Short mmCIF file of C-alpha atoms in Angstrom, two decimals:
data_model
loop_
_atom_site.label_atom_id
_atom_site.label_comp_id
_atom_site.label_asym_id
_atom_site.label_seq_id
_atom_site.Cartn_x
_atom_site.Cartn_y
_atom_site.Cartn_z
CA ASP A 1 8.01 -3.16 -19.21
CA ALA A 2 4.81 -4.05 -17.42
CA GLU A 3 3.17 -1.24 -15.53
CA ILE A 4 0.06 -0.04 -13.80
CA THR A 5 -1.40 3.33 -14.74
CA GLN A 6 -4.13 5.52 -13.32
CA SER A 7 -6.10 8.33 -14.87
CA PRO A 8 -6.73 11.09 -14.31
CA ARG A 9 -3.87 12.00 -11.97
CA HIS A 10 -5.85 14.92 -10.57
CA LYS A 11 -9.58 15.49 -10.51
CA ILE A 12 -11.78 18.18 -9.04
CA THR A 13 -15.50 17.53 -8.94
CA GLU A 14 -18.62 18.73 -7.18
CA THR A 15 -20.69 17.07 -4.52
CA GLY A 16 -23.27 14.72 -5.99
CA ARG A 17 -21.56 14.07 -9.31
CA GLN A 18 -20.61 10.61 -10.48
CA VAL A 19 -16.88 10.13 -10.92
CA THR A 20 -14.95 7.25 -12.43
CA LEU A 21 -11.25 6.67 -11.83
CA ALA A 22 -9.44 4.43 -14.27
CA CYS A 23 -6.85 1.76 -13.49
CA HIS A 24 -5.04 -0.23 -16.16
CA GLN A 25 -2.33 -2.84 -15.65
CA THR A 26 -0.21 -4.74 -18.13
CA TRP A 27 1.14 -7.31 -15.64
CA ASN A 28 -1.63 -9.74 -16.62
CA HIS A 29 -2.47 -10.02 -12.93
CA ASN A 30 -5.79 -11.46 -11.86
CA ASN A 31 -5.74 -9.66 -8.49
CA MET A 32 -6.49 -5.94 -8.47
CA PHE A 33 -7.17 -3.58 -5.58
CA TRP A 34 -8.32 -0.04 -4.88
CA TYR A 35 -7.17 1.91 -1.81
CA ARG A 36 -7.67 5.38 -0.49
CA GLN A 37 -4.93 7.17 1.42
CA ASP A 38 -5.73 9.72 4.10
CA LEU A 39 -3.58 11.36 6.74
CA GLY A 40 -3.61 9.36 9.93
CA HIS A 41 -5.21 6.34 8.28
CA GLY A 42 -2.59 5.00 5.93
CA LEU A 43 -4.05 3.01 3.05
CA ARG A 44 -7.48 1.50 3.39
CA LEU A 45 -8.94 -1.08 1.05
CA ILE A 46 -12.03 -0.02 -0.88
CA HIS A 47 -12.71 -2.87 -3.32
CA TYR A 48 -10.79 -5.74 -4.82
CA SER A 49 -11.11 -8.31 -7.57
CA TYR A 50 -9.63 -11.76 -8.10
CA GLY A 51 -10.50 -11.94 -11.78
CA VAL A 52 -12.94 -11.07 -14.53
CA GLN A 53 -16.49 -10.65 -13.25
CA ASP A 54 -15.30 -10.95 -9.63
CA THR A 55 -15.59 -8.00 -7.24
CA ASN A 56 -15.47 -7.79 -3.45
CA LYS A 57 -16.00 -5.10 -0.83
CA GLY A 58 -13.15 -3.92 1.30
CA GLU A 59 -12.97 -2.05 4.56
CA VAL A 60 -14.36 1.27 3.27
CA SER A 61 -16.59 0.38 0.32
CA ASP A 62 -19.66 2.56 1.04
CA GLY A 63 -20.26 5.01 -1.80
CA TYR A 64 -17.93 3.19 -4.22
CA SER A 65 -18.35 0.50 -6.85
CA VAL A 66 -16.10 -1.40 -9.24
CA SER A 67 -16.58 -3.62 -12.25
CA ARG A 68 -14.17 -6.08 -13.88
CA SER A 69 -14.93 -6.81 -17.52
CA ASN A 70 -11.37 -7.75 -18.51
CA THR A 71 -8.08 -8.63 -16.87
CA GLU A 72 -6.38 -5.29 -17.44
CA ASP A 73 -8.87 -2.78 -16.03
CA LEU A 74 -10.61 -2.11 -12.73
CA PRO A 75 -12.41 1.25 -12.82
CA LEU A 76 -13.57 2.74 -9.53
CA THR A 77 -16.85 4.69 -9.54
CA LEU A 78 -18.05 7.14 -6.94
CA GLU A 79 -21.80 7.04 -7.45
CA SER A 80 -22.52 10.42 -5.85
CA ALA A 81 -19.34 12.15 -4.74
CA ALA A 82 -19.18 13.48 -1.19
CA SER A 83 -16.63 15.79 0.43
CA SER A 84 -15.58 12.90 2.67
CA GLN A 85 -14.32 11.15 -0.44
CA THR A 86 -11.65 13.78 -1.03
CA SER A 87 -8.54 11.65 -0.92
CA VAL A 88 -5.69 10.12 -2.87
CA TYR A 89 -6.68 6.89 -4.56
CA PHE A 90 -4.27 4.09 -5.42
CA CYS A 91 -4.80 1.10 -7.61
CA ALA A 92 -2.66 -2.01 -7.21
CA SER A 93 -2.32 -5.45 -8.75
CA SER A 94 -0.62 -8.65 -7.68
CA GLY A 95 0.08 -12.20 -8.68
CA PRO A 96 -1.89 -15.15 -7.31
CA ASN A 97 0.27 -16.07 -4.33
CA ARG A 98 0.08 -14.60 -0.85
CA MET A 99 3.80 -13.84 -0.96
CA ASP A 100 3.46 -11.81 -4.17
CA GLU A 101 3.98 -8.10 -3.79
CA GLN A 102 1.37 -5.61 -4.85
CA PHE A 103 2.42 -3.22 -7.60
CA PHE A 104 0.99 0.26 -7.19
CA GLY A 105 -0.08 2.90 -9.64
CA PRO A 106 0.98 6.55 -9.23
CA GLY A 107 -2.31 7.57 -7.60
CA THR A 108 -5.21 9.92 -8.37
CA ARG A 109 -5.76 12.97 -6.21
CA LEU A 110 -9.51 13.60 -6.02
CA THR A 111 -11.02 16.76 -4.58
CA VAL A 112 -14.77 16.95 -4.01
CA LEU A 113 -16.04 20.50 -3.52
CA ALA B 1 -8.55 -9.68 13.07
CA GLN B 2 -5.37 -8.57 11.40
CA SER B 3 -3.83 -5.16 11.94
CA VAL B 4 -0.55 -3.30 11.83
CA THR B 5 0.66 -0.60 14.18
CA GLN B 6 3.44 1.82 13.39
CA PRO B 7 3.96 3.69 16.66
CA ASP B 8 6.08 6.50 15.25
CA ILE B 9 4.21 8.99 13.10
CA HIS B 10 7.32 10.99 12.30
CA ILE B 11 11.05 10.43 12.75
CA THR B 12 13.94 12.80 12.08
CA VAL B 13 17.50 11.53 11.70
CA SER B 14 20.78 13.04 10.56
CA GLU B 15 22.32 11.89 7.33
CA GLY B 16 24.71 9.03 8.02
CA ALA B 17 22.97 8.01 11.23
CA SER B 18 21.33 4.64 11.72
CA LEU B 19 17.58 4.19 11.40
CA GLU B 20 15.00 1.87 12.90
CA LEU B 21 11.30 2.09 12.07
CA ARG B 22 8.98 0.08 14.25
CA CYS B 23 6.16 -2.17 13.11
CA ASN B 24 3.94 -4.38 15.26
CA TYR B 25 1.39 -6.71 13.75
CA SER B 26 -1.60 -8.67 14.90
CA TYR B 27 -2.37 -11.84 12.97
CA GLY B 28 -3.63 -15.20 14.11
CA ALA B 29 -1.51 -17.40 11.89
CA THR B 30 1.88 -17.17 10.22
CA PRO B 31 2.18 -13.57 9.07
CA TYR B 32 3.34 -12.50 5.65
CA LEU B 33 4.90 -9.07 6.15
CA PHE B 34 5.95 -6.30 3.81
CA TRP B 35 7.63 -2.90 3.98
CA TYR B 36 6.88 -0.30 1.33
CA VAL B 37 8.29 3.17 0.74
CA GLN B 38 6.41 6.11 -0.75
CA SER B 39 8.27 9.13 -2.05
CA PRO B 40 6.31 12.40 -2.26
CA GLY B 41 3.68 12.32 -4.98
CA GLN B 42 4.50 8.74 -5.89
CA GLY B 43 2.99 5.31 -5.52
CA LEU B 44 4.34 2.68 -3.16
CA GLN B 45 7.48 0.68 -3.87
CA LEU B 46 8.35 -2.61 -2.20
CA LEU B 47 11.43 -2.54 0.04
CA LEU B 48 11.34 -6.11 1.33
CA LYS B 49 9.08 -8.91 2.47
CA TYR B 50 9.05 -11.84 4.85
CA PHE B 51 7.01 -15.02 4.73
CA SER B 52 9.29 -17.79 5.97
CA GLY B 53 12.89 -18.81 6.58
CA ASP B 54 15.61 -16.50 7.84
CA THR B 55 14.09 -13.92 10.13
CA LEU B 56 16.52 -11.23 8.96
CA VAL B 57 15.46 -10.08 5.52
CA GLN B 58 17.50 -7.95 3.16
CA GLY B 59 15.83 -5.50 0.83
CA ILE B 60 16.61 -2.84 -1.70
CA LYS B 61 18.43 0.44 -1.01
CA GLY B 62 20.37 -1.08 1.88
CA PHE B 63 17.35 -1.74 4.09
CA GLU B 64 16.81 -4.82 6.23
CA ALA B 65 14.09 -5.99 8.58
CA GLU B 66 13.96 -8.53 11.36
CA PHE B 67 10.93 -10.66 12.11
CA LYS B 68 10.45 -11.39 15.81
CA ARG B 69 7.49 -13.65 16.45
CA SER B 70 7.75 -13.34 20.24
CA GLN B 71 7.36 -9.57 19.99
CA SER B 72 4.97 -9.56 17.00
CA SER B 73 7.35 -7.12 15.36
CA PHE B 74 8.91 -6.55 11.97
CA ASN B 75 11.17 -3.52 12.39
CA LEU B 76 12.92 -1.89 9.46
CA ARG B 77 16.56 -0.83 9.77
CA LYS B 78 19.28 0.90 7.82
CA PRO B 79 22.84 1.38 9.10
CA SER B 80 23.46 4.74 7.44
CA VAL B 81 20.68 6.96 6.15
CA HIS B 82 21.00 9.00 2.96
CA TRP B 83 19.11 12.21 2.22
CA SER B 84 17.25 10.36 -0.56
CA ASP B 85 15.69 8.06 2.06
CA ALA B 86 13.35 10.84 3.17
CA ALA B 87 9.90 9.41 2.46
CA GLU B 88 6.87 7.74 4.01
CA TYR B 89 7.28 4.13 5.09
CA PHE B 90 4.48 1.61 5.40
CA CYS B 91 4.41 -1.79 7.01
CA ALA B 92 1.75 -4.28 5.93
CA VAL B 93 0.49 -7.76 6.74
CA VAL B 94 -1.32 -9.83 4.13
CA ASN B 95 -4.02 -12.39 4.87
CA THR B 96 -4.80 -15.63 3.10
CA GLY B 97 -7.02 -13.74 0.64
CA ASN B 98 -4.07 -11.64 -0.54
CA GLN B 99 -5.56 -8.55 1.11
CA PHE B 100 -3.01 -6.16 2.52
CA TYR B 101 -3.53 -4.37 5.83
CA PHE B 102 -1.31 -1.33 6.10
CA GLY B 103 -0.11 0.61 9.09
CA THR B 104 -0.65 4.34 9.22
CA GLY B 105 2.89 5.02 8.09
CA THR B 106 6.03 6.68 9.44
CA SER B 107 7.29 9.86 7.83
CA LEU B 108 11.08 10.11 7.73
CA THR B 109 12.93 13.41 7.57
CA VAL B 110 16.68 13.39 6.97
CA ILE B 111 18.75 16.34 8.19
CA PRO B 112 21.88 17.12 6.16
#
């Protein structure tokens, strides 16, 4: 069965370190998305990609970057982790049509000390 | 600009009782609307979606939602709640760029 996976599931890091969260999907979807989930804010879009070599900024992109070198993977990098980036991060992918649902990974809980 | 409001942060219902979770959206054109459910420690799972046609949409796990354009609402309902329905529920609207805008969620507690 097709799936979307994230690693690691839990990560503790220190302020100022670079952190990369992995996202891998086997749906063969061109569209991929990264969200963060915080109490009182729901899910907010960080970055998204419509295909290889395409990346776009979302609502809360400051301090984050992504790269898309193949269809399956969209890693999210925190260039210099800050305590405000402590959150749960979700990756999602979807088909090409607006009516297509987004399929979500299980999430990565990141703590920045 | 598009947005979604879920007015109820937390709802508690008794098992077997009916449920309605409210969702109001703001979108300039025809909205494409989704309801997702998130169990503790899990990712989001699609319950149902609406983009055209019959305004009453059936989903999985016995849920349904009704689209009301005049009220800019897409409320989620279930006639009889089960203890396993305890979870966080998110409403979302998607724009023409396939970007989802989620509400802040409603947490459901089910009392035995």
